[in-house]
Short mmCIF file of C-alpha atoms in Angstrom, two decimals:
data_model
loop_
_atom_site.label_atom_id
_atom_site.label_comp_id
_atom_site.label_asym_id
_atom_site.label_seq_id
_atom_site.Cartn_x
_atom_site.Cartn_y
_atom_site.Cartn_z
CA UNK W 1 64.51 -159.32 -136.33
CA UNK W 2 67.64 -157.25 -136.92
CA UNK W 3 70.45 -157.98 -134.50
CA UNK W 4 71.77 -154.90 -132.68
CA UNK W 5 75.14 -153.64 -133.87
CA UNK W 6 77.88 -154.16 -131.26
CA UNK W 7 79.60 -151.06 -129.94
CA UNK W 8 82.60 -149.88 -131.94
CA UNK W 9 84.81 -150.53 -128.90
CA UNK W 10 83.70 -154.15 -128.75
CA UNK W 11 84.05 -154.47 -132.51
CA UNK W 12 87.61 -153.16 -132.36
CA UNK W 13 88.51 -155.68 -129.65
CA UNK W 14 87.05 -158.51 -131.71
CA UNK W 15 88.95 -157.38 -134.80
CA UNK W 16 92.22 -157.14 -132.88
CA UNK W 17 91.78 -160.80 -131.93
CA UNK W 18 90.46 -161.89 -135.33
CA UNK W 19 92.81 -160.22 -137.77
CA UNK W 20 96.12 -161.78 -136.64
CA UNK W 21 94.56 -165.22 -137.12
CA UNK W 22 93.14 -164.28 -140.50
CA UNK W 23 96.50 -162.87 -141.58
CA UNK W 24 98.24 -166.05 -140.48
CA UNK W 25 95.95 -168.09 -142.72
CA UNK W 26 96.33 -165.68 -145.61
CA UNK W 27 100.09 -165.39 -145.41
CA UNK W 28 100.51 -169.13 -145.69
CA UNK W 29 99.50 -168.70 -149.33
CA UNK W 30 101.87 -167.90 -152.15
CA UNK W 31 101.07 -164.18 -152.37
CA UNK W 32 103.36 -161.61 -150.82
CA UNK W 33 103.12 -160.53 -147.19
CA UNK W 34 102.89 -156.88 -148.26
CA UNK W 35 99.95 -157.53 -150.58
CA UNK W 36 97.87 -159.37 -148.00
CA UNK W 37 98.92 -156.81 -145.42
CA UNK W 38 97.39 -153.96 -147.42
CA UNK W 39 94.22 -156.01 -147.93
CA UNK W 40 93.81 -156.59 -144.20
CA UNK W 41 94.70 -152.99 -143.33
CA UNK W 42 92.33 -151.55 -145.92
CA UNK W 43 89.44 -153.75 -144.83
CA UNK W 44 90.07 -152.90 -141.17
CA UNK W 45 90.06 -149.16 -141.90
CA UNK W 46 86.79 -149.53 -143.77
CA UNK W 47 85.18 -151.47 -140.90
CA UNK W 48 86.28 -148.87 -138.37
CA UNK W 49 84.79 -146.06 -140.49
CA UNK W 50 81.29 -147.53 -140.28
CA UNK W 51 78.45 -145.90 -138.41
CA UNK W 52 74.73 -146.72 -138.34
CA UNK W 53 72.80 -145.11 -141.19
CA UNK W 54 70.01 -144.27 -138.73
CA UNK W 55 72.51 -142.19 -136.72
CA UNK W 56 73.54 -140.22 -139.81
CA UNK W 57 69.93 -139.60 -140.85
CA UNK W 58 69.01 -138.40 -137.36
CA UNK W 59 71.90 -135.93 -137.11
CA UNK W 60 70.79 -132.45 -138.34
CA UNK W 61 74.43 -131.37 -138.57
CA UNK W 62 75.16 -133.88 -141.33
CA UNK W 63 74.75 -132.96 -145.01
CA UNK W 64 70.98 -132.82 -145.85
CA UNK W 65 71.50 -134.38 -149.28
CA UNK W 66 73.44 -137.28 -147.75
CA UNK W 67 70.74 -137.81 -145.13
CA UNK W 68 67.95 -137.81 -147.75
CA UNK W 69 69.87 -140.21 -150.00
CA UNK W 70 70.52 -142.60 -147.13
CA UNK W 71 66.87 -142.43 -146.04
CA UNK W 72 65.79 -143.59 -149.49
CA UNK W 73 68.40 -146.35 -149.46
CA UNK W 74 66.90 -147.82 -146.30
CA UNK W 75 63.52 -148.24 -147.97
CA UNK W 76 65.22 -150.35 -150.63
CA UNK W 77 67.13 -152.21 -147.91
CA UNK W 78 63.89 -153.21 -146.17
CA UNK W 79 62.38 -154.24 -149.52
CA UNK W 80 65.42 -156.43 -150.22
CA UNK W 81 64.85 -158.57 -147.14
CA UNK W 82 61.06 -158.50 -146.90
CA UNK W 83 60.20 -158.99 -150.58
CA UNK W 84 63.32 -160.37 -152.29
CA UNK W 85 64.21 -162.65 -149.35
CA UNK W 86 67.78 -161.41 -149.28
CA UNK W 87 69.85 -161.58 -146.04
CA UNK W 88 68.40 -159.56 -143.14
CA UNK W 89 71.53 -158.31 -141.39
CA UNK W 90 73.33 -155.02 -140.78
CA UNK W 91 74.85 -154.86 -144.28
CA UNK W 92 73.86 -151.59 -146.00
CA UNK W 93 72.32 -150.35 -142.76
CA UNK W 94 75.73 -148.83 -142.04
CA UNK W 95 77.56 -145.94 -143.70
CA UNK W 96 81.29 -145.28 -144.13
CA UNK W 97 82.94 -142.12 -145.44
CA UNK W 98 86.13 -143.37 -147.09
CA UNK W 99 87.30 -139.99 -148.44
CA UNK W 100 88.15 -141.22 -151.95
CA UNK W 101 86.23 -141.88 -155.18
CA UNK W 102 86.83 -145.67 -155.18
CA UNK W 103 87.10 -148.16 -152.37
CA UNK W 104 89.58 -150.37 -154.28
CA UNK W 105 91.38 -150.43 -157.62
CA UNK W 106 91.49 -153.76 -159.48
CA UNK W 107 94.44 -154.69 -161.67
CA UNK W 108 93.69 -157.03 -164.61
CA UNK W 109 96.48 -158.66 -166.63
CA UNK W 110 96.83 -161.02 -169.59
CA UNK W 111 99.62 -162.21 -171.85
CA UNK W 112 100.17 -160.04 -174.92
CA UNK W 113 98.48 -162.55 -177.23
CA UNK W 114 95.90 -164.09 -174.92
CA UNK W 115 92.52 -163.26 -173.38
CA UNK W 116 93.06 -165.65 -170.48
CA UNK W 117 93.29 -163.55 -167.31
CA UNK W 118 96.03 -163.91 -164.76
CA UNK W 119 94.01 -165.43 -161.92
CA UNK W 120 94.61 -164.92 -158.21
CA UNK W 121 93.20 -167.22 -155.55
CA UNK W 122 92.10 -166.25 -152.05
CA UNK W 123 90.87 -168.30 -149.08
CA UNK W 124 87.40 -166.70 -148.94
CA UNK W 125 86.51 -165.52 -152.44
CA UNK W 126 88.27 -168.27 -154.37
CA UNK W 127 89.98 -167.47 -157.69
CA UNK W 128 89.29 -164.16 -159.42
CA UNK W 129 90.69 -162.48 -162.53
CA UNK W 130 92.29 -159.48 -160.80
CA UNK W 131 94.17 -158.21 -157.76
CA UNK W 132 92.57 -155.50 -155.65
CA UNK W 133 94.39 -152.60 -153.97
CA UNK W 134 93.06 -150.06 -151.48
CA UNK W 135 95.61 -147.54 -152.78
CA UNK W 136 95.58 -146.25 -156.34
CA UNK W 137 99.35 -145.75 -156.25
CA UNK W 138 99.85 -149.38 -155.19
CA UNK W 139 97.63 -150.52 -158.06
CA UNK W 140 99.65 -148.42 -160.49
CA UNK W 141 102.86 -149.90 -159.11
CA UNK W 142 101.56 -153.44 -159.67
CA UNK W 143 100.42 -152.51 -163.18
CA UNK W 144 103.86 -151.07 -163.99
CA UNK W 145 105.55 -154.30 -162.85
CA UNK W 146 103.21 -156.37 -164.99
CA UNK W 147 103.91 -154.20 -168.03
CA UNK W 148 107.65 -154.67 -167.52
CA UNK W 149 106.95 -158.39 -167.74
CA UNK W 150 105.31 -157.89 -171.14
CA UNK W 151 101.73 -158.21 -169.95
CA UNK W 152 98.64 -156.35 -171.16
CA UNK W 153 97.35 -154.50 -168.08
CA UNK W 154 94.27 -152.50 -167.06
CA UNK W 155 93.30 -150.73 -163.83
CA UNK W 156 89.65 -150.26 -162.87
CA UNK W 157 88.28 -148.30 -159.91
CA UNK W 158 85.58 -150.07 -157.87
CA UNK W 159 82.97 -148.10 -155.93
CA UNK W 160 81.66 -151.05 -153.88
CA UNK W 161 82.26 -154.72 -153.16
CA UNK W 162 80.88 -157.49 -150.97
CA UNK W 163 82.66 -159.42 -148.22
CA UNK W 164 80.12 -162.22 -148.87
CA UNK W 165 78.62 -161.90 -145.40
CA UNK W 166 81.89 -162.20 -143.47
CA UNK W 167 81.37 -158.60 -142.31
CA UNK W 168 78.43 -156.20 -142.34
CA UNK W 169 79.14 -154.23 -145.50
CA UNK W 170 78.43 -150.49 -145.39
CA UNK W 171 77.04 -148.05 -147.90
CA UNK W 172 80.15 -146.13 -148.95
CA UNK W 173 80.64 -142.44 -149.66
CA UNK W 174 81.91 -143.52 -153.10
CA UNK W 175 78.31 -144.50 -153.94
CA UNK W 176 76.82 -141.13 -153.05
CA UNK W 177 77.00 -139.72 -156.58
CA UNK W 178 74.53 -142.38 -157.71
CA UNK W 179 70.80 -141.80 -157.95
CA UNK W 180 68.46 -143.46 -155.46
CA UNK W 181 67.52 -146.26 -157.85
CA UNK W 182 71.12 -147.03 -158.80
CA UNK W 183 71.99 -147.32 -155.11
CA UNK W 184 69.03 -149.68 -154.61
CA UNK W 185 70.23 -151.90 -157.46
CA UNK W 186 73.67 -152.08 -155.87
CA UNK W 187 72.15 -153.19 -152.57
CA UNK W 188 70.16 -155.93 -154.34
CA UNK W 189 73.25 -157.06 -156.29
CA UNK W 190 75.63 -157.24 -153.34
CA UNK W 191 73.10 -158.91 -151.05
CA UNK W 192 72.64 -161.45 -153.84
CA UNK W 193 76.32 -162.36 -153.38
CA UNK W 194 75.69 -162.80 -149.67
CA UNK W 195 72.67 -165.01 -150.41
CA UNK W 196 74.67 -167.47 -152.52
CA UNK W 197 78.21 -167.66 -153.87
CA UNK W 198 80.18 -170.42 -155.62
CA UNK W 199 83.94 -170.41 -155.30
CA UNK W 200 85.94 -170.07 -158.52
CA UNK W 201 82.98 -169.34 -160.82
CA UNK W 202 82.86 -165.60 -161.49
CA UNK W 203 80.43 -165.90 -164.40
CA UNK W 204 77.92 -167.83 -162.28
CA UNK W 205 78.19 -165.51 -159.27
CA UNK W 206 78.01 -162.23 -161.16
CA UNK W 207 75.23 -163.36 -163.49
CA UNK W 208 73.18 -164.57 -160.52
CA UNK W 209 73.66 -161.29 -158.63
CA UNK W 210 72.92 -159.29 -161.79
CA UNK W 211 69.65 -161.17 -162.30
CA UNK W 212 68.69 -160.50 -158.66
CA UNK W 213 69.55 -156.84 -159.24
CA UNK W 214 67.50 -156.56 -162.44
CA UNK W 215 64.42 -158.48 -161.30
CA UNK W 216 64.64 -156.90 -157.87
CA UNK W 217 64.71 -153.43 -159.42
CA UNK W 218 61.71 -154.25 -161.62
CA UNK W 219 59.73 -155.34 -158.56
CA UNK W 220 61.02 -152.37 -156.53
CA UNK W 221 59.72 -149.96 -159.18
CA UNK W 222 56.38 -151.77 -159.37
CA UNK W 223 55.99 -151.65 -155.58
CA UNK W 224 56.19 -147.84 -155.74
CA UNK W 225 53.75 -147.55 -158.62
CA UNK W 226 56.43 -146.54 -161.12
CA UNK W 227 56.23 -147.46 -164.78
CA UNK W 228 58.72 -150.07 -166.01
CA UNK W 229 62.02 -148.65 -167.18
CA UNK W 230 61.92 -148.20 -170.95
CA UNK W 231 65.22 -150.03 -171.09
CA UNK W 232 66.93 -147.70 -173.59
CA UNK W 233 70.13 -147.39 -171.57
CA UNK W 234 70.13 -151.12 -170.90
CA UNK W 235 69.74 -151.87 -174.62
CA UNK W 236 72.62 -149.53 -175.45
CA UNK W 237 74.72 -151.18 -172.75
CA UNK W 238 73.91 -154.65 -174.12
CA UNK W 239 74.76 -153.56 -177.66
CA UNK W 240 78.06 -152.08 -176.51
CA UNK W 241 78.95 -155.24 -174.57
CA UNK W 242 78.12 -157.34 -177.64
CA UNK W 243 80.63 -155.29 -179.65
CA UNK W 244 83.27 -156.10 -177.04
CA UNK W 245 82.35 -159.79 -176.99
CA UNK W 246 82.48 -159.98 -180.80
CA UNK W 247 85.95 -158.42 -180.67
CA UNK W 248 87.04 -160.97 -178.10
CA UNK W 249 85.90 -163.81 -180.37
CA UNK W 250 87.91 -162.40 -183.29
CA UNK W 251 90.98 -161.90 -181.09
CA UNK W 252 90.78 -165.46 -179.76
CA UNK W 253 90.75 -166.74 -183.33
CA UNK W 254 93.70 -164.51 -184.16
CA UNK W 255 95.77 -165.62 -181.17
CA UNK W 256 95.21 -169.27 -182.08
CA UNK W 257 97.08 -168.76 -185.36
CA UNK W 258 100.83 -169.52 -185.66
CA UNK W 259 101.86 -166.01 -186.74
CA UNK W 260 105.14 -164.13 -186.16
CA UNK W 261 104.93 -161.75 -183.18
CA UNK W 262 105.14 -158.54 -185.21
CA UNK W 263 102.41 -159.63 -187.61
CA UNK W 264 100.28 -160.67 -184.63
CA UNK W 265 100.72 -157.20 -183.08
CA UNK W 266 99.66 -155.50 -186.30
CA UNK W 267 96.53 -157.62 -186.65
CA UNK W 268 95.74 -157.17 -182.96
CA UNK W 269 95.92 -153.38 -183.37
CA UNK W 270 93.70 -153.63 -186.44
CA UNK W 271 91.04 -155.50 -184.42
CA UNK W 272 90.95 -152.75 -181.82
CA UNK W 273 90.58 -150.12 -184.56
CA UNK W 274 87.75 -152.20 -186.01
CA UNK W 275 86.07 -152.14 -182.59
CA UNK W 276 86.31 -148.33 -182.47
CA UNK W 277 84.96 -148.02 -186.00
CA UNK W 278 82.03 -150.36 -185.30
CA UNK W 279 81.22 -148.44 -182.14
CA UNK W 280 81.12 -145.08 -183.93
CA UNK W 281 78.91 -146.51 -186.67
CA UNK W 282 76.48 -147.90 -184.08
CA UNK W 283 76.54 -144.66 -182.08
CA UNK W 284 75.54 -142.58 -185.09
CA UNK W 285 73.13 -144.99 -186.78
CA UNK W 286 71.31 -146.42 -183.74
CA UNK W 287 71.93 -144.12 -180.75
CA UNK W 288 71.37 -140.71 -182.35
CA UNK W 289 74.94 -139.72 -181.55
CA UNK W 290 74.80 -140.59 -177.83
CA UNK W 291 78.44 -140.49 -176.65
CA UNK W 292 78.11 -142.28 -173.30
CA UNK W 293 80.88 -144.78 -174.11
CA UNK W 294 83.23 -142.42 -175.96
CA UNK W 295 85.53 -141.95 -172.97
CA UNK W 296 86.02 -145.71 -172.63
CA UNK W 297 86.51 -146.45 -176.32
CA UNK W 298 89.01 -143.61 -176.86
CA UNK W 299 91.45 -144.78 -174.17
CA UNK W 300 94.26 -147.15 -175.20
CA UNK W 301 92.85 -150.64 -175.73
CA UNK W 302 94.41 -153.98 -174.89
CA UNK W 303 93.36 -157.51 -173.91
CA UNK W 304 93.10 -156.72 -170.21
CA UNK W 305 90.57 -153.93 -170.76
CA UNK W 306 88.20 -156.46 -172.37
CA UNK W 307 88.26 -158.93 -169.46
CA UNK W 308 85.37 -157.62 -167.32
CA UNK W 309 82.88 -157.64 -170.20
CA UNK W 310 80.55 -160.60 -170.25
CA UNK W 311 81.41 -161.72 -166.70
CA UNK W 312 78.47 -159.88 -165.16
CA UNK W 313 75.70 -161.04 -167.46
CA UNK W 314 76.71 -164.14 -169.40
CA UNK W 315 74.16 -166.35 -167.62
CA UNK W 316 71.48 -163.79 -166.79
CA UNK W 317 69.07 -165.36 -169.32
CA UNK W 318 69.61 -168.73 -167.63
CA UNK W 319 68.66 -167.35 -164.22
CA UNK W 320 65.66 -165.58 -165.76
CA UNK W 321 64.45 -168.92 -167.14
CA UNK W 322 65.03 -170.61 -163.78
CA UNK W 323 63.09 -167.87 -161.97
CA UNK W 324 60.19 -168.35 -164.36
CA UNK W 325 60.31 -172.12 -163.90
CA UNK W 326 59.99 -171.61 -160.14
CA UNK W 327 56.89 -169.46 -160.66
CA UNK W 328 58.60 -166.24 -159.64
CA UNK W 329 58.93 -167.53 -156.07
CA UNK W 330 62.18 -166.16 -154.63
CA UNK W 331 62.58 -168.84 -151.96
CA UNK W 332 62.13 -171.68 -154.47
CA UNK W 333 64.38 -169.86 -156.93
CA UNK W 334 67.23 -169.59 -154.41
CA UNK W 335 66.88 -173.28 -153.57
CA UNK W 336 67.14 -174.11 -157.29
CA UNK W 337 70.18 -171.82 -157.64
CA UNK W 338 71.90 -173.57 -154.73
CA UNK W 339 71.21 -176.93 -156.34
CA UNK W 340 72.62 -175.66 -159.63
CA UNK W 341 75.70 -174.23 -157.90
CA UNK W 342 76.38 -177.57 -156.25
CA UNK W 343 76.79 -179.38 -159.58
CA UNK W 344 80.25 -180.22 -160.95
CA UNK W 345 81.53 -177.41 -163.16
CA UNK W 346 80.85 -179.13 -166.51
CA UNK W 347 77.32 -180.15 -165.51
CA UNK W 348 76.63 -176.68 -164.11
CA UNK W 349 77.65 -174.95 -167.33
CA UNK W 350 75.63 -177.42 -169.43
CA UNK W 351 72.56 -176.77 -167.29
CA UNK W 352 73.05 -173.02 -167.53
CA UNK W 353 73.40 -173.20 -171.30
CA UNK W 354 70.20 -175.24 -171.58
CA UNK W 355 68.34 -172.67 -169.47
CA UNK W 356 69.80 -169.76 -171.45
CA UNK W 357 68.82 -171.38 -174.76
CA UNK W 358 65.30 -171.86 -173.40
CA UNK W 359 65.08 -168.21 -172.37
CA UNK W 360 66.55 -166.87 -175.61
CA UNK W 361 64.10 -169.01 -177.58
CA UNK W 362 61.25 -167.36 -175.72
CA UNK W 363 60.07 -170.55 -174.12
#
């Protein structure tokens, strides 16, 4: 049974009591007071903007397209809990108009000749390879400071994120340009994070949530009598990601060499030009000229722009094999995932590799 949402007045009183304590814990870390202050302020503003989706749908004065989109989202939300056994709470049964295209902007940074991200550690989420800002100007300011320090830097807008069950996460206005199915996949993915999360292991967490998203979407389509997706866009996405990963491998080999800085810069630039050339060849020979990734590839490239690739799907084949081993039973699958996540890091990665090899071998 779904718990009733407390009144906004009660919620505000709770937050006024809660946030000073949370801030006290956060500010005892090594990060700046101003950075954690904007995180707390941004999250609080988002929470206060929430309203029940049912209220929006029932209001004839609200935008009809918004109401229809939200109505479809709630069908996927019910499916997520009843059929995928994902958390049954108020997350994604709320809506928040944030008045901007992204909820946060993430800043990624690496050394000039390294693909190792500058990690940042937080009490709840653990260590991640970026810093998030609720203001685009603040993100740009951080990026400018990092560049002055000689770092490779990239800024990426984020349309949604999960608080891992600490709060009831809303559907955001930044998601409203998505189609109904894309919004459903987001709900499955983010609820996957709420279902299980391992601190300090981004590859595990994102691959797990991505598998839940992909298998959940397949079952969601089947439940509505829709034919399976032909997978063309997914294949193109996978091929594009593989180009990026291949470039990362070559750059890692390059950076391991004892070369003078100027020669290293020249060879680094040549690798990025090779990436662009390989992309254009693939686009024309295999995609019939489809230019969906042109905008990304034609922007200035550096190490930091390559960081997100591979994080979201590195272990998806491993989770697919595990799901099959558990007979496609979601409850048993989650129990197996929790057991896997409880292993020491080295054992966990070895187990994931064994599962991925099994899946990739077709057995």
